[in-house]
Amino acid sequence: MTMTTTRMLMSRTGRGLLALATLAAAQAAQAVGDLAGGPARNQLDLHPPVTKIATEVQWLHNFMLIVCLVIFIAVFGVMFYSIIKHRKSVGHKSAHFHESVAVEIAWTIVPFVIVVVMGMLATKTVVAMKDTSNADLTIKATGYQWKWGYDYLKGEGEGIGFLATLDPAQRQMSDAGKPEGDNYLLKVDNPLVVPVNRKIRIITTANDVIHSWMVPAFAVKQDAIPGFVRDTWFRAEKTGDFYGQCVELCGKEHAYMPIHVKVVSAEDYTKWVDGKKKEMAAKADDPSKVWELPALVARGEKVYNANCAVCHRPDGKGAGPIKPVDGSAIVNDADKGKQIAILLNGAANGAMPAWKTLSDTEIAAVITYTKNNWSNKTGQIVQPADIVAARK
């Protein structure tokens, strides 16, 4: 077999493998369907709007696109017509002329009018987007690496607060390189629930780095900046599930920070509020209760998987700059106050967030769990009363 023949075979084999890979990718793409309230296959346009502002933004986008297209066709049409029609090869000679006052006035006034009209339309929409007054509900969205915290500050549901974290099963699929489902990397454990046809004011801030809260179907995008407070609003006109993501690069887990907003009827929202408050009351354990080690460890495992495993990993080994919990000197230290202080106040300039939003029992449970799991066999137990004392 000659060298040329060998190269031909290798080239054909490479093309064959490329074709198979392309076919496999196409089949995988076909297996993914449109996600209602989220991304769609082969999507070219903006998301279907479910708020008045989103409808105005989409109309404005299409209008600007048409204006730009008309200008493009007119300018390049005249240019190419002149080039082809008056080319030297058909006998035309170049003309010599000086400036025309009428032309100068025309190409100054016409663009000016176009820009003013476009600016007026855009300004009207932008001003409406920034008017957060007279909201029915006010919710604070706090960005953490890498999850969202929601606190209902005003209106029905006031006092409710929770964290929204990527569903652990989604992360496992990502780690295995086997994505499944139309809501891949968009499913969270606690979606933000709001009533339909109510003005919802979202106050954004962040605990560590800059994040950005965005839901395309609402035409909402607002940066969440540490130490600053920004706000935006939406009024969903349809019930359903709507998805977004953090759209500010916020670290290595940036892709695992989705937003899920569930819009429900007023009646269903009232039921959700009642259920959530009962759930919070049930979680607000008596801090004076003295727990047995097995019960506290079992409770702590749930808290760890819901809040800590995304960074420190389920096996406690950590990754990259994230320090391991398994074998940690602080975790194994006889002075439990060191680990309590880290959970309450955070560490590493915000890289490890503060977890003051967790209840005293939850913090005591997760600390006890880490002190008695994996290779950590300290036998130590932290009671809720220890957390109460540390908070003071």
Coordinates of C-alpha atoms in Angstrom, one line a residue:
M1 CA 0.0 0.0 0.0
T2 CA 1.5 3.3 -1.1
M3 CA 1.7 6.4 1.1
T4 CA -0.8 8.2 -1.1
T5 CA -3.3 5.4 -0.7
T6 CA -2.8 5.4 3.0
R7 CA -3.5 9.1 3.2
M8 CA -6.6 8.8 1.1
L9 CA -8.0 6.1 3.4
M10 CA -7.2 8.2 6.5
S11 CA -8.9 11.2 4.9
R12 CA -12.0 9.2 4.1
T13 CA -12.0 7.6 7.5
G14 CA -11.8 11.1 9.1
R15 CA -14.6 12.4 6.9
G16 CA -16.7 9.3 7.9
L17 CA -16.1 9.8 11.6
L18 CA -17.0 13.5 11.2
A19 CA -20.2 12.6 9.4
L20 CA -21.1 10.2 12.1
A21 CA -20.4 12.8 14.8
T22 CA -22.5 15.3 13.0
L23 CA -25.4 12.8 12.6
A24 CA -25.2 12.0 16.3
A25 CA -25.2 15.6 17.3
A26 CA -28.2 16.2 15.0
Q27 CA -30.0 13.3 16.6
A28 CA -29.2 14.6 20.0
A29 CA -30.5 18.0 19.1
Q30 CA -33.7 16.5 17.7
A31 CA -34.2 14.7 21.0
V32 CA -34.4 18.1 22.9
G33 CA -37.7 19.8 22.6
D34 CA -38.9 23.3 23.2
L35 CA -39.2 24.3 26.8
A36 CA -42.4 26.3 27.6
G37 CA -41.2 29.5 29.2
G38 CA -37.6 28.8 28.3
P39 CA -35.4 28.2 25.3
A40 CA -36.6 26.6 22.1
R41 CA -34.9 24.5 19.5
N42 CA -33.5 26.6 16.6
Q43 CA -34.8 29.7 18.3
L44 CA -34.1 32.9 16.2
D45 CA -36.5 35.4 17.7
L46 CA -36.8 36.7 21.3
H47 CA -38.7 34.7 23.8
P48 CA -42.5 34.8 23.5
P49 CA -43.5 37.8 25.7
V50 CA -45.7 37.3 28.8
T51 CA -45.5 40.9 30.1
K52 CA -46.5 44.2 28.5
I53 CA -42.9 45.4 28.7
A54 CA -41.7 42.3 26.9
T55 CA -44.3 42.8 24.2
E56 CA -43.1 46.4 23.8
V57 CA -39.4 45.4 23.7
Q58 CA -40.2 42.8 21.0
W59 CA -42.1 45.3 18.9
L60 CA -39.3 47.8 19.4
H61 CA -36.7 45.2 18.3
N62 CA -38.6 44.3 15.2
F63 CA -39.2 48.0 14.3
M64 CA -35.6 48.9 14.7
L65 CA -34.6 45.9 12.6
I66 CA -36.9 46.9 9.8
V67 CA -35.7 50.5 9.9
C68 CA -32.1 49.3 9.7
L69 CA -32.9 46.9 6.9
V70 CA -34.7 49.6 4.9
I71 CA -31.7 51.9 5.3
F72 CA -29.3 49.1 4.4
I73 CA -31.2 48.2 1.2
A74 CA -31.6 51.9 0.2
V75 CA -28.0 52.9 0.7
F76 CA -26.4 49.8 -0.8
G77 CA -29.1 49.6 -3.5
V78 CA -28.2 53.1 -4.8
M79 CA -24.5 52.4 -4.4
F80 CA -24.5 49.1 -6.4
Y81 CA -27.0 50.5 -9.0
S82 CA -24.6 53.5 -9.6
I83 CA -21.6 51.2 -9.8
I84 CA -23.2 48.8 -12.3
K85 CA -25.2 51.3 -14.3
H86 CA -22.5 54.0 -14.7
R87 CA -19.4 51.8 -15.0
K88 CA -16.6 52.9 -17.3
S89 CA -16.9 49.7 -19.4
V90 CA -20.3 50.8 -20.9
G91 CA -19.0 54.2 -21.8
H92 CA -19.8 56.4 -18.9
K93 CA -17.4 59.1 -17.8
S94 CA -17.0 60.4 -14.3
A95 CA -18.9 63.7 -13.6
H96 CA -17.4 66.7 -11.9
F97 CA -19.7 68.5 -9.5
H98 CA -19.5 70.4 -6.2
E99 CA -21.6 70.2 -3.0
S100 CA -25.4 70.6 -3.2
V101 CA -27.1 72.6 -0.4
A102 CA -30.3 70.6 -0.9
V103 CA -28.5 67.3 -0.6
E104 CA -26.5 68.4 2.5
I105 CA -29.7 69.5 4.2
A106 CA -31.5 66.2 3.2
W107 CA -28.8 63.8 4.5
T108 CA -28.6 65.8 7.7
I109 CA -32.3 66.2 8.5
V110 CA -33.5 62.7 7.4
P111 CA -31.1 60.7 9.6
F112 CA -31.8 63.2 12.5
V113 CA -35.5 62.6 12.2
I114 CA -35.0 58.8 12.1
V115 CA -32.8 58.8 15.2
V116 CA -35.2 61.1 17.1
V117 CA -38.2 58.8 16.3
M118 CA -36.2 55.7 17.3
G119 CA -35.0 57.4 20.5
M120 CA -38.5 58.5 21.5
L121 CA -39.9 55.0 21.1
A122 CA -36.9 53.5 23.0
T123 CA -37.1 56.1 25.8
K124 CA -40.8 55.4 26.4
T125 CA -40.1 51.7 26.9
V126 CA -37.0 52.3 29.1
V127 CA -38.8 54.7 31.3
A128 CA -41.7 52.2 31.8
M129 CA -39.1 49.5 32.6
K130 CA -37.6 51.6 35.4
D131 CA -40.9 52.6 37.1
T132 CA -41.0 50.2 40.1
S133 CA -43.6 52.3 42.1
N134 CA -46.9 50.9 43.4
A135 CA -45.7 47.3 43.4
D136 CA -48.1 44.6 44.8
L137 CA -45.1 42.4 46.0
T138 CA -41.5 43.3 46.7
I139 CA -39.0 40.5 46.6
K140 CA -35.3 40.7 47.2
A141 CA -33.1 38.5 45.0
T142 CA -29.6 37.9 46.4
G143 CA -27.0 36.4 44.2
Y144 CA -24.6 33.9 45.8
Q145 CA -21.9 31.7 44.3
W146 CA -23.9 29.9 42.9
K147 CA -27.5 30.1 43.8
W148 CA -30.2 32.7 44.4
G149 CA -31.8 33.7 47.7
Y150 CA -35.3 35.1 47.7
D151 CA -36.8 37.2 50.6
Y152 CA -40.4 38.4 50.3
L153 CA -40.2 41.9 51.8
K154 CA -43.6 43.4 51.2
G155 CA -47.1 42.2 50.2
E156 CA -48.7 38.8 50.5
G157 CA -46.1 36.4 51.6
E158 CA -44.1 38.9 53.6
G159 CA -41.5 37.1 55.7
I160 CA -41.0 34.1 53.4
G161 CA -37.4 33.4 52.5
F162 CA -35.5 30.6 50.9
L163 CA -32.6 29.6 48.6
A164 CA -33.1 28.4 45.0
T165 CA -30.3 25.9 44.0
L166 CA -29.8 23.9 40.9
D167 CA -31.4 20.5 41.3
P168 CA -28.6 18.0 42.3
A169 CA -29.7 15.5 39.6
Q170 CA -29.0 18.2 36.9
R171 CA -25.5 18.7 38.3
Q172 CA -24.9 14.9 38.2
M173 CA -26.0 14.8 34.5
S174 CA -23.5 17.6 33.7
D175 CA -20.7 15.9 35.5
A176 CA -21.4 12.7 33.7
G177 CA -21.7 14.5 30.3
K178 CA -25.1 13.0 29.8
P179 CA -27.7 15.9 29.6
E180 CA -31.3 14.9 29.6
G181 CA -34.6 16.8 29.5
D182 CA -35.8 20.0 28.0
N183 CA -35.1 21.8 31.3
Y184 CA -31.5 20.7 31.5
L185 CA -29.5 23.0 33.9
L186 CA -32.7 25.0 34.5
K187 CA -34.4 22.9 37.2
V188 CA -34.2 24.3 40.7
D189 CA -35.3 22.9 44.1
N190 CA -37.3 26.0 45.1
P191 CA -38.7 28.2 42.3
L192 CA -39.7 31.8 42.9
V193 CA -43.5 31.8 43.1
V194 CA -45.5 34.9 42.2
P195 CA -49.2 35.6 41.4
V196 CA -50.4 36.4 37.9
N197 CA -51.4 40.0 36.9
R198 CA -49.6 41.5 39.9
K199 CA -46.8 44.0 39.8
I200 CA -43.7 42.3 41.2
R201 CA -40.8 44.5 42.3
I202 CA -37.5 42.6 42.3
I203 CA -34.7 44.2 44.4
T204 CA -31.3 42.8 43.5
T205 CA -28.0 42.6 45.4
A206 CA -25.2 40.1 45.8
N207 CA -23.3 38.5 48.6
D208 CA -19.9 37.9 46.9
V209 CA -19.4 38.9 43.2
I210 CA -21.5 40.6 40.6
H211 CA -24.4 38.5 39.3
S212 CA -27.3 39.4 37.0
W213 CA -31.0 38.3 37.4
M214 CA -32.6 37.8 34.0
V215 CA -35.8 36.2 32.7
P216 CA -36.2 36.8 28.9
A217 CA -39.9 36.1 28.8
F218 CA -40.4 39.1 31.2
A219 CA -37.8 41.3 29.4
V220 CA -36.1 41.7 32.8
K221 CA -32.4 41.9 33.3
Q222 CA -30.9 43.5 36.4
D223 CA -27.4 43.3 37.8
A224 CA -26.9 42.1 41.4
I225 CA -23.9 44.0 42.8
P226 CA -22.4 43.4 46.3
G227 CA -23.0 46.5 48.5
F228 CA -25.5 48.0 46.1
V229 CA -29.2 47.7 45.6
R230 CA -30.9 47.8 42.2
D231 CA -34.5 47.1 41.3
T232 CA -36.7 46.1 38.4
W233 CA -40.2 44.8 38.0
F234 CA -42.6 42.7 35.9
R235 CA -46.3 41.9 35.7
A236 CA -46.8 38.4 34.2
E237 CA -50.0 38.2 32.2
K238 CA -50.0 34.4 31.9
T239 CA -49.6 31.5 34.4
G240 CA -46.8 29.0 33.9
D241 CA -43.1 28.3 34.4
F242 CA -40.6 30.8 33.1
Y243 CA -36.8 30.4 33.1
G244 CA -33.7 32.5 33.1
Q245 CA -30.1 32.4 34.2
C246 CA -27.5 34.5 35.8
V247 CA -26.0 36.4 32.8
E248 CA -23.0 37.9 34.5
L249 CA -19.9 35.8 34.5
C250 CA -19.6 35.0 38.3
G251 CA -17.1 32.2 38.6
K252 CA -16.6 28.6 37.6
E253 CA -20.1 27.5 38.5
H254 CA -21.7 30.3 36.5
A255 CA -23.5 27.9 34.2
Y256 CA -25.2 26.2 37.2
M257 CA -27.1 29.3 38.5
P258 CA -30.6 29.1 36.8
I259 CA -33.7 31.1 37.6
H260 CA -37.1 29.5 37.7
V261 CA -40.2 31.7 38.2
K262 CA -43.6 30.0 38.7
V263 CA -46.5 32.3 37.9
V264 CA -49.7 31.0 39.5
S265 CA -53.3 32.2 40.0
A266 CA -54.1 34.5 43.0
E267 CA -55.9 31.6 44.7
D268 CA -53.0 29.2 44.2
Y269 CA -50.6 31.8 45.4
T270 CA -52.5 32.3 48.6
K271 CA -52.4 28.5 49.1
W272 CA -48.6 28.5 48.4
V273 CA -48.0 31.3 50.9
D274 CA -50.0 29.4 53.6
G275 CA -48.1 26.2 52.9
K276 CA -44.7 27.9 52.8
K277 CA -45.3 29.6 56.2
K278 CA -46.4 26.3 57.7
E279 CA -43.3 24.7 56.3
M280 CA -41.1 27.5 57.7
A281 CA -42.8 27.2 61.1
A282 CA -42.1 23.5 61.1
K283 CA -38.4 24.1 60.3
A284 CA -38.1 26.7 63.0
D285 CA -37.3 24.1 65.6
D286 CA -37.1 24.9 69.3
P287 CA -33.4 26.1 69.6
S288 CA -33.4 24.8 73.2
K289 CA -34.1 21.3 72.1
V290 CA -31.2 18.9 72.8
W291 CA -30.6 16.5 69.9
E292 CA -29.2 13.0 69.8
L293 CA -26.2 12.6 67.5
P294 CA -27.8 10.2 64.9
A295 CA -30.9 12.4 64.5
L296 CA -28.8 15.6 64.1
V297 CA -26.5 13.9 61.6
A298 CA -29.4 12.7 59.5
R299 CA -30.9 16.2 59.5
G300 CA -27.4 17.7 58.6
E301 CA -27.0 15.4 55.6
K302 CA -30.1 17.0 54.0
V303 CA -28.9 20.5 54.7
Y304 CA -25.4 19.7 53.3
N305 CA -26.8 18.2 50.1
A306 CA -29.1 21.1 49.6
N307 CA -26.6 23.9 50.3
C308 CA -23.0 22.8 50.5
A309 CA -22.6 19.9 48.1
V310 CA -22.6 22.1 45.0
C311 CA -19.2 23.5 46.1
H312 CA -17.6 21.1 48.5
R313 CA -19.0 18.1 46.5
P314 CA -21.1 15.3 48.0
D315 CA -17.9 13.4 49.1
G316 CA -16.6 16.5 50.9
K317 CA -13.4 16.6 48.8
G318 CA -13.8 20.1 47.4
A319 CA -12.5 21.1 44.0
G320 CA -10.0 23.7 42.8
P321 CA -9.9 26.6 45.2
I322 CA -12.8 25.1 47.2
K323 CA -11.3 23.6 50.3
P324 CA -12.3 20.0 51.2
V325 CA -14.5 19.4 54.3
D326 CA -13.3 15.8 54.6
G327 CA -10.2 15.9 56.7
S328 CA -10.4 19.7 57.3
A329 CA -8.4 20.9 60.3
I330 CA -11.2 23.3 61.2
V331 CA -13.9 20.7 61.0
N332 CA -11.9 18.3 63.1
D333 CA -10.8 20.9 65.6
A334 CA -12.1 20.5 69.2
D335 CA -13.1 24.1 69.2
K336 CA -16.4 24.0 67.4
G337 CA -16.7 27.8 67.6
K338 CA -14.2 28.1 64.6
Q339 CA -16.6 26.2 62.2
I340 CA -19.6 28.0 63.6
A341 CA -18.0 31.4 63.0
I342 CA -17.3 30.4 59.3
L343 CA -20.9 29.3 58.7
L344 CA -22.3 32.5 60.3
N345 CA -19.9 35.0 58.8
G346 CA -18.5 33.4 55.7
A347 CA -14.8 33.3 54.8
A348 CA -12.2 34.0 52.1
N349 CA -13.7 37.5 51.3
G350 CA -17.1 36.1 50.4
A351 CA -15.9 33.0 48.5
M352 CA -17.5 31.0 51.3
P353 CA -20.9 32.8 51.9
A354 CA -22.4 33.4 55.2
W355 CA -25.3 31.1 56.0
K356 CA -27.2 33.2 58.6
T357 CA -30.4 32.5 56.7
L358 CA -30.3 28.9 57.9
S359 CA -32.1 28.2 61.1
D360 CA -30.1 27.5 64.3
T361 CA -31.0 23.8 64.1
E362 CA -30.0 23.6 60.4
I363 CA -26.5 25.1 61.1
A364 CA -26.0 22.9 64.1
A365 CA -27.1 19.8 62.1
V366 CA -24.8 20.5 59.1
I367 CA -21.8 21.2 61.3
T368 CA -22.4 18.0 63.3
Y369 CA -22.8 16.1 60.0
T370 CA -19.5 17.3 58.7
K371 CA -17.7 16.5 62.0
N372 CA -19.0 12.9 61.8
N373 CA -18.9 11.9 58.2
W374 CA -16.4 10.6 55.6
S375 CA -13.0 10.3 57.4
N376 CA -14.1 12.9 60.0
K377 CA -15.0 10.8 63.1
T378 CA -14.8 13.3 65.9
G379 CA -17.9 12.2 67.8
Q380 CA -18.5 15.9 68.4
I381 CA -22.0 17.3 68.5
V382 CA -23.1 20.9 68.0
Q383 CA -26.5 21.8 69.5
P384 CA -28.8 24.6 68.3
A385 CA -28.2 26.4 71.6
D386 CA -24.5 26.8 70.5
I387 CA -25.6 28.6 67.4
V388 CA -28.0 30.9 69.3
A389 CA -25.1 31.8 71.6
A390 CA -22.8 32.4 68.7
R391 CA -25.3 34.7 67.0
K392 CA -25.4 36.9 70.1

